[in-house]
PDB file of C-alpha atoms in Angstrom:
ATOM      1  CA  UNK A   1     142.819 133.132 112.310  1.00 50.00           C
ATOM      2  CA  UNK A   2     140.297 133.756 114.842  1.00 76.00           C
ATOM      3  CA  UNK A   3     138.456 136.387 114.226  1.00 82.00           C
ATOM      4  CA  UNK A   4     137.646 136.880 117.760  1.00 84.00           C
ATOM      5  CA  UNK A   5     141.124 137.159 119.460  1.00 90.00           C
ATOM      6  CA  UNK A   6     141.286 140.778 116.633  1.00 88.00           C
ATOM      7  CA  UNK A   7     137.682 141.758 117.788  1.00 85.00           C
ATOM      8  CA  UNK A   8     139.027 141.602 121.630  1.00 90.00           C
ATOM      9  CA  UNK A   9     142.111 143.127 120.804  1.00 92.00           C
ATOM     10  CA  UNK A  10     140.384 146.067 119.360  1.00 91.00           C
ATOM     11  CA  UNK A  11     137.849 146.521 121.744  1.00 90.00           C
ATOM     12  CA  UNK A  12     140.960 146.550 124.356  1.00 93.00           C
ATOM     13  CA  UNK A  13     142.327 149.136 122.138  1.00 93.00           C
ATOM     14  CA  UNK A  14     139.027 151.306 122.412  1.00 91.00           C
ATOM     15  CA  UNK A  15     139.039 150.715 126.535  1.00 93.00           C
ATOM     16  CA  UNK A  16     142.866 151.975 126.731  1.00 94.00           C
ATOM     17  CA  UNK A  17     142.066 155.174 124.821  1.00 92.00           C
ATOM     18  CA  UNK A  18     139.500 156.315 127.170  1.00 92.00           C
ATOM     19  CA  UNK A  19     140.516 158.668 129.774  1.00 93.00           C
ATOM     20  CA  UNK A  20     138.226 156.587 131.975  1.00 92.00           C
ATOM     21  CA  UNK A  21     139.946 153.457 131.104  1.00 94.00           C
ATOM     22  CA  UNK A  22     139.569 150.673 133.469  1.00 95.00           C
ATOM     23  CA  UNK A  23     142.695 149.090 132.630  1.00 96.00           C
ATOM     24  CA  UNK A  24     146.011 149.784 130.169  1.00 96.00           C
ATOM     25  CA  UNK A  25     146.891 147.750 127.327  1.00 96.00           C
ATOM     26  CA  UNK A  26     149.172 149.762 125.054  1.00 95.00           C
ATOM     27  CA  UNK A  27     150.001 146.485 122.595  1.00 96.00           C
ATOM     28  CA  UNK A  28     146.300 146.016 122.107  1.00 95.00           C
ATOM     29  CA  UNK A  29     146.215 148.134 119.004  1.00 94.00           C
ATOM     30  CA  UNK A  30     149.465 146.763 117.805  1.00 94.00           C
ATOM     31  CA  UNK A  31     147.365 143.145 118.724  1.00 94.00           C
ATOM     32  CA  UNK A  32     144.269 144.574 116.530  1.00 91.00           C
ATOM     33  CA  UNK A  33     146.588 145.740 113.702  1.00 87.00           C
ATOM     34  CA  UNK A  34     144.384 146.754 110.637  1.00 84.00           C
ATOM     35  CA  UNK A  35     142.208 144.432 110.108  1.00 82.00           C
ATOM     36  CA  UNK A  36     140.635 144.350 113.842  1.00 82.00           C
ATOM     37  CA  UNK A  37     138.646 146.993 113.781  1.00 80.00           C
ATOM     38  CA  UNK A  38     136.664 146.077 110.730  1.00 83.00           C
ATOM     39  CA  UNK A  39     135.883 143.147 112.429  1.00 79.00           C
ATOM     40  CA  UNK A  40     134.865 145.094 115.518  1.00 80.00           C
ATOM     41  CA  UNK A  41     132.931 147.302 113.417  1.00 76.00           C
ATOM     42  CA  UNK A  42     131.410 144.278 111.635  1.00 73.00           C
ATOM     43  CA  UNK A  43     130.602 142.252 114.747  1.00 69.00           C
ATOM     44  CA  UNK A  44     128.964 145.501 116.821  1.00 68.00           C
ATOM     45  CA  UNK A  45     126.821 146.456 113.899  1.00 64.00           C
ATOM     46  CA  UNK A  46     125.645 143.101 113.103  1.00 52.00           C
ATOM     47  CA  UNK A  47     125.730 141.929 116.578  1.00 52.00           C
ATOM     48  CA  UNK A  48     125.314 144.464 118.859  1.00 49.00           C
ATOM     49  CA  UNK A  49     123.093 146.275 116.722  1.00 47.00           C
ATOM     50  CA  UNK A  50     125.993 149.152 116.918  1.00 45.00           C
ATOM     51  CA  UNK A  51     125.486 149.281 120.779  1.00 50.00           C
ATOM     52  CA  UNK A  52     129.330 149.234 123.122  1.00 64.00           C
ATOM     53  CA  UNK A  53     128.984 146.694 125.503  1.00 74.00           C
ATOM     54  CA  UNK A  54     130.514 147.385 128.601  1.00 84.00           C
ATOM     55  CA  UNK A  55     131.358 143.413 129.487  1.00 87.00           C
ATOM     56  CA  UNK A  56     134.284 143.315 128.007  1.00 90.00           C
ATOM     57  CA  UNK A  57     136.352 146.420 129.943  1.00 93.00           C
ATOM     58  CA  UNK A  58     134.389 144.761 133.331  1.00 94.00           C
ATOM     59  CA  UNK A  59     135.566 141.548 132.496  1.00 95.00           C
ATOM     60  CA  UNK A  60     139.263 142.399 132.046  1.00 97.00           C
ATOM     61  CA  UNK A  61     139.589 144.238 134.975  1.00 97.00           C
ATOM     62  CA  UNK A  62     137.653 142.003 137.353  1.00 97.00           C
ATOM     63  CA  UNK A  63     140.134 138.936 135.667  1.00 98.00           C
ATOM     64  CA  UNK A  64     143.112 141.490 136.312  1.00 98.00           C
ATOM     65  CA  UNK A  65     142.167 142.252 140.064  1.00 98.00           C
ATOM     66  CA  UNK A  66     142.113 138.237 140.497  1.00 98.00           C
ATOM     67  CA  UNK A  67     145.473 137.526 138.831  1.00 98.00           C
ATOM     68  CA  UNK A  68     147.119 139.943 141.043  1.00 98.00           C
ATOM     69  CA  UNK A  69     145.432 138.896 143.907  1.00 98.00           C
ATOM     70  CA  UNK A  70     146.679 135.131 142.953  1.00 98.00           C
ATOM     71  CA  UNK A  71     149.777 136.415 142.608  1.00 98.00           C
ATOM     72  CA  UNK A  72     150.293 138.389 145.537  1.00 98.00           C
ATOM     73  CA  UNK A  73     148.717 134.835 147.325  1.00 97.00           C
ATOM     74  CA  UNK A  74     152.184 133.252 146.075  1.00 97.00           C
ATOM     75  CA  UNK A  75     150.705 131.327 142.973  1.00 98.00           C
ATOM     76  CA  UNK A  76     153.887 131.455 140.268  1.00 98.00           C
ATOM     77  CA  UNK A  77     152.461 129.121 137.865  1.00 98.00           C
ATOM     78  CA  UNK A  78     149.243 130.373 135.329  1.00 98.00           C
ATOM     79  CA  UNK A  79     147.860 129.021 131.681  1.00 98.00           C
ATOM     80  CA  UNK A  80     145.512 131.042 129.861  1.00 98.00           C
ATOM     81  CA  UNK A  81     143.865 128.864 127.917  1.00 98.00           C
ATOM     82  CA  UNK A  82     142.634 130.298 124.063  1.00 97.00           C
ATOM     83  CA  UNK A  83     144.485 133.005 125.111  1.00 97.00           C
ATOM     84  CA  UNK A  84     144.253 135.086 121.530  1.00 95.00           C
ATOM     85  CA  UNK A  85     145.524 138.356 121.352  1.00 96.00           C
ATOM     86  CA  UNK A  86     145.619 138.863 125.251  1.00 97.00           C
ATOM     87  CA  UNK A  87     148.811 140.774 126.736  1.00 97.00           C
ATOM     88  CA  UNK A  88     148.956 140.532 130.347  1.00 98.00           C
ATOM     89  CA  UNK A  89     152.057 138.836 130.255  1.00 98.00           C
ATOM     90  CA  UNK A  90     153.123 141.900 128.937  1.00 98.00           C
ATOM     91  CA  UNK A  91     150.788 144.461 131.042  1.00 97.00           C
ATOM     92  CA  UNK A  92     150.293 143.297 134.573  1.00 98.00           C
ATOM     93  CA  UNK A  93     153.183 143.672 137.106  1.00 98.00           C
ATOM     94  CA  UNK A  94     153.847 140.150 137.975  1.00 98.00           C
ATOM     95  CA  UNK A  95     156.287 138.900 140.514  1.00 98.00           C
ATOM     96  CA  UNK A  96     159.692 137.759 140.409  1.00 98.00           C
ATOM     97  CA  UNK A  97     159.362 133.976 139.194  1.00 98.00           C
ATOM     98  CA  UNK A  98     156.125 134.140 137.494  1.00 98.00           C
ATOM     99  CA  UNK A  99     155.757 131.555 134.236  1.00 98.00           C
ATOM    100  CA  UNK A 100     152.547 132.121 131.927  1.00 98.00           C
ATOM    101  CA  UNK A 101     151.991 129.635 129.698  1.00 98.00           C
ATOM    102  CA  UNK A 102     149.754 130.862 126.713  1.00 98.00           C
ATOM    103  CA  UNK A 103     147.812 127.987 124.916  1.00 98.00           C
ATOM    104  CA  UNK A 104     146.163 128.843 121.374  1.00 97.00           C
ATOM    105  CA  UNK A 105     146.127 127.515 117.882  1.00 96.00           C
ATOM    106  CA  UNK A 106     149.405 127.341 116.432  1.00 96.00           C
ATOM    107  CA  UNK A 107     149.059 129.826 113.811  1.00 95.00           C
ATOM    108  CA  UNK A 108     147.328 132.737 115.888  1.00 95.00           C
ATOM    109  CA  UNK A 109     150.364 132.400 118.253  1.00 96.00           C
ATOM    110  CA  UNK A 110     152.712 132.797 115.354  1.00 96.00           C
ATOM    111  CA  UNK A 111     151.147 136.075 114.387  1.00 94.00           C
ATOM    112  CA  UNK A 112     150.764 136.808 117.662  1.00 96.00           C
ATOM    113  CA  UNK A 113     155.123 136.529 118.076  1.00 96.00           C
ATOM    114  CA  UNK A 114     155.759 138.339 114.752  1.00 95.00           C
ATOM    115  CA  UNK A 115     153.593 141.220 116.006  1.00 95.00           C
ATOM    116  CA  UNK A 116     155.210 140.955 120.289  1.00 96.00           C
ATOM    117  CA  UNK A 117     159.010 140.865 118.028  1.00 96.00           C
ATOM    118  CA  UNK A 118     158.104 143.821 115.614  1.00 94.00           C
ATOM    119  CA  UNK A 119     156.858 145.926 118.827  1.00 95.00           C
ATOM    120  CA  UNK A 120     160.219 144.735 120.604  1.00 96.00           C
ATOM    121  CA  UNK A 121     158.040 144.199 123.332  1.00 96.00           C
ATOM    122  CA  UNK A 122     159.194 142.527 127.147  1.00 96.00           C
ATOM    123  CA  UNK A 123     157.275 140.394 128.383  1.00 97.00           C
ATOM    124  CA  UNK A 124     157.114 140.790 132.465  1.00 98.00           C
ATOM    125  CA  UNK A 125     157.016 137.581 133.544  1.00 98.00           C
ATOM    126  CA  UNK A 126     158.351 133.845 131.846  1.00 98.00           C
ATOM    127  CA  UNK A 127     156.219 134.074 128.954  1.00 98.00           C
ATOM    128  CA  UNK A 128     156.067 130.312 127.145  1.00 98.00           C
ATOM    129  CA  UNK A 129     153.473 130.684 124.246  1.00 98.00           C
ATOM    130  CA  UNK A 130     152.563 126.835 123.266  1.00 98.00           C
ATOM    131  CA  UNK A 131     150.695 125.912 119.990  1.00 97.00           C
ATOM    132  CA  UNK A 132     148.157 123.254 120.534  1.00 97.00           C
ATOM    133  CA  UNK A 133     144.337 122.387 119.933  1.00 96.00           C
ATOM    134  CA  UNK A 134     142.206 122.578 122.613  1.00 97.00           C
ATOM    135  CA  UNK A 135     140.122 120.239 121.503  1.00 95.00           C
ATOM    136  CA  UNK A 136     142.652 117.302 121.048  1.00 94.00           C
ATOM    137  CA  UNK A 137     145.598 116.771 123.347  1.00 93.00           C
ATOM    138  CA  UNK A 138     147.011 119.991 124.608  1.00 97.00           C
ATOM    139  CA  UNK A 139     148.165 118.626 128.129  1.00 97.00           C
ATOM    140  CA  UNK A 140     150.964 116.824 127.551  1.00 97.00           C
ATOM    141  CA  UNK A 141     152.418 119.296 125.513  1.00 97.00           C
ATOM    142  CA  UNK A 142     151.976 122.023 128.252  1.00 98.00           C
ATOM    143  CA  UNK A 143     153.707 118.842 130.704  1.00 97.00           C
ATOM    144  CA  UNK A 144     156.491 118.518 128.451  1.00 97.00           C
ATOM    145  CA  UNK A 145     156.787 122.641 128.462  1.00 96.00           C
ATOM    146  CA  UNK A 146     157.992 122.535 132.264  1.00 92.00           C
ATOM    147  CA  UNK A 147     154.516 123.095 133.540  1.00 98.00           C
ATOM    148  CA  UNK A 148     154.784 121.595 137.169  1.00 97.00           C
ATOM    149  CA  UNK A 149     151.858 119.758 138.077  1.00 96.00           C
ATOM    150  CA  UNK A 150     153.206 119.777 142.170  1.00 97.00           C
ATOM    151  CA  UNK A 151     152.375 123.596 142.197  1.00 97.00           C
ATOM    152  CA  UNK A 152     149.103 125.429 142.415  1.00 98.00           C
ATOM    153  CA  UNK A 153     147.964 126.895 139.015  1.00 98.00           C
ATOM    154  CA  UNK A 154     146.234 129.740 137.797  1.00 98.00           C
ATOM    155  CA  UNK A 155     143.542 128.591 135.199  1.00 98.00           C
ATOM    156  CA  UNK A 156     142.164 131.856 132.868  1.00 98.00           C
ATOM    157  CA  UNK A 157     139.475 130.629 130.717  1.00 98.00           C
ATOM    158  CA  UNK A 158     138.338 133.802 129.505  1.00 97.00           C
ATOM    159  CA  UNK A 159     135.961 134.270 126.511  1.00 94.00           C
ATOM    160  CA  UNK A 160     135.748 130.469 126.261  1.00 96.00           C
ATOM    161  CA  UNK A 161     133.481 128.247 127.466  1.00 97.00           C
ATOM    162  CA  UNK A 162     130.126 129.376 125.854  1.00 95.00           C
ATOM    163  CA  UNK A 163     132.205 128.343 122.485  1.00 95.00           C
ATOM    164  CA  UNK A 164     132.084 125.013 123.549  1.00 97.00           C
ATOM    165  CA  UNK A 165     129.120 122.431 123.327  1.00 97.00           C
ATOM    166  CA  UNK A 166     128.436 120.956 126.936  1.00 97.00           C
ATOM    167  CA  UNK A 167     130.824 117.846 126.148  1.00 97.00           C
ATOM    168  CA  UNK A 168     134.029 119.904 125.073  1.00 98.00           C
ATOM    169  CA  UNK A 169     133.655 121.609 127.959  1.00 98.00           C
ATOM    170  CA  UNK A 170     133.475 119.151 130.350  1.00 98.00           C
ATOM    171  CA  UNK A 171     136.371 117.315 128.819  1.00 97.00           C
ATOM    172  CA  UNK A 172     138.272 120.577 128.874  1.00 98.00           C
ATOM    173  CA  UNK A 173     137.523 121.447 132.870  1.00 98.00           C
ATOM    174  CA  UNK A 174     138.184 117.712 133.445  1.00 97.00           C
ATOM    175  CA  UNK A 175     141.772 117.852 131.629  1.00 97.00           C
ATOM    176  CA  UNK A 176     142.654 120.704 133.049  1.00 98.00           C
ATOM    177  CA  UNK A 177     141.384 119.611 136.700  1.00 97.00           C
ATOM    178  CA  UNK A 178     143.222 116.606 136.788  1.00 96.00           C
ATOM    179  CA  UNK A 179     146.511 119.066 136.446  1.00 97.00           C
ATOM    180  CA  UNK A 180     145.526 121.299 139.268  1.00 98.00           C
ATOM    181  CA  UNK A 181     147.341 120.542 142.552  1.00 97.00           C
ATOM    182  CA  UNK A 182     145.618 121.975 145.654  1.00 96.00           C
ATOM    183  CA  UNK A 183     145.778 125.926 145.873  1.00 96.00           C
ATOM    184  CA  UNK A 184     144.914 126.104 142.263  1.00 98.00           C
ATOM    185  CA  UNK A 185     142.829 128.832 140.898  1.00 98.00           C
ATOM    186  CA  UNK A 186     139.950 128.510 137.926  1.00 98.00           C
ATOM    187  CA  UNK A 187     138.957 132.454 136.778  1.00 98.00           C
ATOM    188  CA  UNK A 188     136.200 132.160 133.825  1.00 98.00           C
ATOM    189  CA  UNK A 189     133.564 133.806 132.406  1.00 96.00           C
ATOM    190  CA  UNK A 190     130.255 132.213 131.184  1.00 95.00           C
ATOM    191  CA  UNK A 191     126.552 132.573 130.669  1.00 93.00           C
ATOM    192  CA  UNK A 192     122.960 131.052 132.013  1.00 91.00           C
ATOM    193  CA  UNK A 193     121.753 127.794 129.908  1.00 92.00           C
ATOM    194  CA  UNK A 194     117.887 129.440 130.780  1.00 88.00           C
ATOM    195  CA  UNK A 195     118.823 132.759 129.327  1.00 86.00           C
ATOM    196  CA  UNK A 196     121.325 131.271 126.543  1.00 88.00           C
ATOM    197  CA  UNK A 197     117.759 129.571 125.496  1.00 89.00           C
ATOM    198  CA  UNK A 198     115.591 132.795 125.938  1.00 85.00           C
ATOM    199  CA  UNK A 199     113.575 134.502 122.944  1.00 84.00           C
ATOM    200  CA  UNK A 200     115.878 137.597 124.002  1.00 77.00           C
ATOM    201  CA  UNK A 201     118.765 135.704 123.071  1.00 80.00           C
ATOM    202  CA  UNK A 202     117.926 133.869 119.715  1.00 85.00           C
ATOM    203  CA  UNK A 203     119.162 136.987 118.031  1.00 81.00           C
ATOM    204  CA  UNK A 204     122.404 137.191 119.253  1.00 77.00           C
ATOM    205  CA  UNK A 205     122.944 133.652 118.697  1.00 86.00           C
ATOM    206  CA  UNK A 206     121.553 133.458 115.527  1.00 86.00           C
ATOM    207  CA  UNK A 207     124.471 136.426 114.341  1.00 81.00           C
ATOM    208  CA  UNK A 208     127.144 135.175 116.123  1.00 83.00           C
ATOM    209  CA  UNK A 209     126.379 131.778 114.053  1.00 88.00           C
ATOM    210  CA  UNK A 210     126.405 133.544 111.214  1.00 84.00           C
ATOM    211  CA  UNK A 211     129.804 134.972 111.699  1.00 80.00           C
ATOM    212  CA  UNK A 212     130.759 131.452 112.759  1.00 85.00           C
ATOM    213  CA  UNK A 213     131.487 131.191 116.518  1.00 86.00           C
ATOM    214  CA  UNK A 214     128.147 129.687 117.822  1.00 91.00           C
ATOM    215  CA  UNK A 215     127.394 130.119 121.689  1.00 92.00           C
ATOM    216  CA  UNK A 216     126.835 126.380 122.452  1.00 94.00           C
ATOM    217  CA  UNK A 217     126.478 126.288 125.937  1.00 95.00           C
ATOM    218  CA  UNK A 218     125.573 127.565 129.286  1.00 94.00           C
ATOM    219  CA  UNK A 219     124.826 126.608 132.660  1.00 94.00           C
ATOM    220  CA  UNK A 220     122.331 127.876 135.304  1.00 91.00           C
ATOM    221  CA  UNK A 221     124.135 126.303 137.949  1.00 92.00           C
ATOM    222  CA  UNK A 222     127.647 126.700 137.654  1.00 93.00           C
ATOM    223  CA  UNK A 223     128.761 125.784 141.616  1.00 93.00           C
ATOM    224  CA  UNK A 224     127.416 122.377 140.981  1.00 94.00           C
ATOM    225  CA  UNK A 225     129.216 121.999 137.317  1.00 95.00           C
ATOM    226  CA  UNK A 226     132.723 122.589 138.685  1.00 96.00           C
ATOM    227  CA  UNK A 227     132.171 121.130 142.302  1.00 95.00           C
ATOM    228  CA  UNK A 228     131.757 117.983 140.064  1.00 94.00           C
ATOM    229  CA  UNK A 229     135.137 118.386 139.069  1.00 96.00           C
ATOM    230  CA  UNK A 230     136.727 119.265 142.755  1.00 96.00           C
ATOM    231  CA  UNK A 231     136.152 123.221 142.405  1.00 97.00           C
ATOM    232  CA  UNK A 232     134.470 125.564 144.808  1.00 96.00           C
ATOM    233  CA  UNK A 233     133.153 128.237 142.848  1.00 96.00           C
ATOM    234  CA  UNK A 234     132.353 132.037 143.518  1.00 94.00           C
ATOM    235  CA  UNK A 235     129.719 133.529 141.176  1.00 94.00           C
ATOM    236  CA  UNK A 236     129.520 137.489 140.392  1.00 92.00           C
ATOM    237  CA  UNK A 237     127.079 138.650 138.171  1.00 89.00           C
ATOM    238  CA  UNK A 238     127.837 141.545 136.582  1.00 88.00           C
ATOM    239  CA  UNK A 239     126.689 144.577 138.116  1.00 86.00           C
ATOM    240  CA  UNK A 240     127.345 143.462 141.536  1.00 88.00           C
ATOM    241  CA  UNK A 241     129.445 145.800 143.513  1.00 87.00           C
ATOM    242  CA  UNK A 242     132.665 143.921 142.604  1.00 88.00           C
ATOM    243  CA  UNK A 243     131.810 143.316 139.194  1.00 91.00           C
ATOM    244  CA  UNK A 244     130.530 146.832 137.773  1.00 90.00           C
ATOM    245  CA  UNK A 245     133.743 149.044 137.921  1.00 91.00           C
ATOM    246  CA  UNK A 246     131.003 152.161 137.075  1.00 89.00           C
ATOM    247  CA  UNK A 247     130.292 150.878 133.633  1.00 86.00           C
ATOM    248  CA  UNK A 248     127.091 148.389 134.498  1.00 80.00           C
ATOM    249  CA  UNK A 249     123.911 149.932 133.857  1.00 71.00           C
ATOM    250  CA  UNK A 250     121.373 147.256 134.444  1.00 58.00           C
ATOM    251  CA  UNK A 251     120.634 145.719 137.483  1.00 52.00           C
ATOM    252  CA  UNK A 252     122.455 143.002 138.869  1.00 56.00           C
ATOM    253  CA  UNK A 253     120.912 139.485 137.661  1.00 58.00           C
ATOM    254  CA  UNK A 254     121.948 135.841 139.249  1.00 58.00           C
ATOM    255  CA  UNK A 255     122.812 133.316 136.836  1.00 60.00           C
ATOM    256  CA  UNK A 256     119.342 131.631 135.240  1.00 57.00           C
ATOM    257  CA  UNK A 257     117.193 134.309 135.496  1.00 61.00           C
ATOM    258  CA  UNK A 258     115.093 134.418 131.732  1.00 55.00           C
ATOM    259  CA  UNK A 259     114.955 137.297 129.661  1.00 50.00           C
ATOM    260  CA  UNK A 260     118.308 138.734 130.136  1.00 53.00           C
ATOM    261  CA  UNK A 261     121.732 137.586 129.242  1.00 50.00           C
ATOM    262  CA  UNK A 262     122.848 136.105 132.562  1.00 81.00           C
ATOM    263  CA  UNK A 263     126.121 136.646 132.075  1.00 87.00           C
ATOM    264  CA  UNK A 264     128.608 136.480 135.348  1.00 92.00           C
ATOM    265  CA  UNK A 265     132.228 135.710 136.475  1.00 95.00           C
ATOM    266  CA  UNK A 266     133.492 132.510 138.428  1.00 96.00           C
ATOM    267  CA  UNK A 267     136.293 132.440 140.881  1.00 97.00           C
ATOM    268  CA  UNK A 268     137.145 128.797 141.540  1.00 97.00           C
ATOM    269  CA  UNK A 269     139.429 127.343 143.720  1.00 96.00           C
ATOM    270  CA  UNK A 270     140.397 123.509 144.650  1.00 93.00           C
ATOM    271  CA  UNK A 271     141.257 121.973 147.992  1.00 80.00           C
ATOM    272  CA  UNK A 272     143.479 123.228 150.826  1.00 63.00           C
ATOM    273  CA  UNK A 273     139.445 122.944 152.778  1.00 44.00           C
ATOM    274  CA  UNK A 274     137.312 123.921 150.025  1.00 40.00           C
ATOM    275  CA  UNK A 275     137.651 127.840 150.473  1.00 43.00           C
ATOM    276  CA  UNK A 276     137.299 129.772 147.670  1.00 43.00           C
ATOM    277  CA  UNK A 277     139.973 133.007 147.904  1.00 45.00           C
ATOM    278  CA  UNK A 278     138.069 135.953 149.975  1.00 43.00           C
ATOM    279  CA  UNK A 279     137.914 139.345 147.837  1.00 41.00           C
TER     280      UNK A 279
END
């Protein structure tokens, strides 16, 4: 079980508590169950050093705004890839005809059911959770699950591809490229190769090894990465004006800069002219 999907679910749980919450997500502690937030407590205080990091409430709510905004575009189709504990199938208001596929590991999806059936929870959209390794064949399965590769899709690639080394990941964005019809939509978060290598960031690399999920990659140019693979991609850094939400303290940083994290938010989009989707 991924330890990860239960330290998300319980930092959601935290953010929907707050009277300042920037987003709801009432199944989140049903997601986190017990053993969540020990794990939260164990990965902030040997981490984080103890310290709440305000990515993760930015982060959801800047991917929210953009799945809306897809959807109110007309896009029916999504797949959150490693999706984990994540519940806006359940959450967001999607429109008539929507169908979210959910790719994970077989097992965390399985929990993941048991907990969705013991909440009696309704799903508000075609929900079709699909069992597969992401680092073998997962796209024929998702064909053969009624995924039309004639519509534009809505990729979410949250929390992912920093746990892949820069091979997996290209392999990955080239799978899932090669199933995107024009009109499709990439949303993803990721980090700065430069600042992934900095002294600053040897000690949150070196703990996150130790509690086995390893950053392994980054990129300081992320427009050209995914142009390779037909995507025009918007980059926010956190902190920008569209990407702070009131919770961003430090200044805004472009992607590459040493000495901080570099961490920012892509919006891609493929063909149909190469414009990316206006805010």
């Amino acid at each position: 079980m991924a330890k990860t999907a239960l330290w998300t679910a319980s930092m959601r749980a935290r953010e929907h508590e707050r009277e300042d919450r920037l987003f709801s997500d009432p199944l989140a502690r049903v997601f986190a169950g017990t053993e969540g937030p020990r794990i939260m407590v164990q990965f902030e205080g040997s981490v984080q050093s103890g310290v709440e990091d305000p990515a993760l409430a930015v982060r959801t709510r800047f991917l929210d705004d953009w799945l809306l905004r897809l959807d109110r575009r007309g896009l029916r189709q999504f797949v959150f890839l490693a999706v984990g504990m994540d519940s806006r199938a359940f959450r967001l208001p999607w429109s008539p005809g929507v169908v979210v596929f959910e790719l994970d590991r077989p097992a965390l999806l399985s929990l993941k059911d048991d907990l969705v059936g013991s909440a009696a929870a309704q799903s508000l959209c075609a929900r079709v959770p699909l069992g597969v390794d992401l680092l073998a064949e997962w796209t024929a399965p998702l064909v053969e699950s009624e995924f039309d590769q004639a519509l534009p899709t809505g990729w979410l690639l949250e929390g992912l591809l920093y746990f892949l080394d820069p091979q997996e990941r290209d392999l990955l964005v080239e799978q899932l490229s090669g199933l995107s019809a024009p009109g499709s939509c990439l949303l993803a978060d990721y980090v700065g190769q430069s600042v992934l290598d900095s002294p600053g960031m040897a000690s949150w690399r070196a703990r996150m090894a130790e509690q086995g999920y390893p950053w392994k990659s980054g990129s300081d140019d992320p427009e050209q990465l995914f142009e390779g693979f037909g995507w025009d991609v918007q980059v926010s850094a956190y902190g920008e004006p569209h990407a702070d939400y009131g919770r961003w303290a430090d200044a805004s940083v472009a992607p590459g800069v040493p000495g901080t994290r570099g961490r920012y938010l892509l919006v891609g989009e493929r063909g149909q002219g190469g414009r990316v989707v206006g805010r």
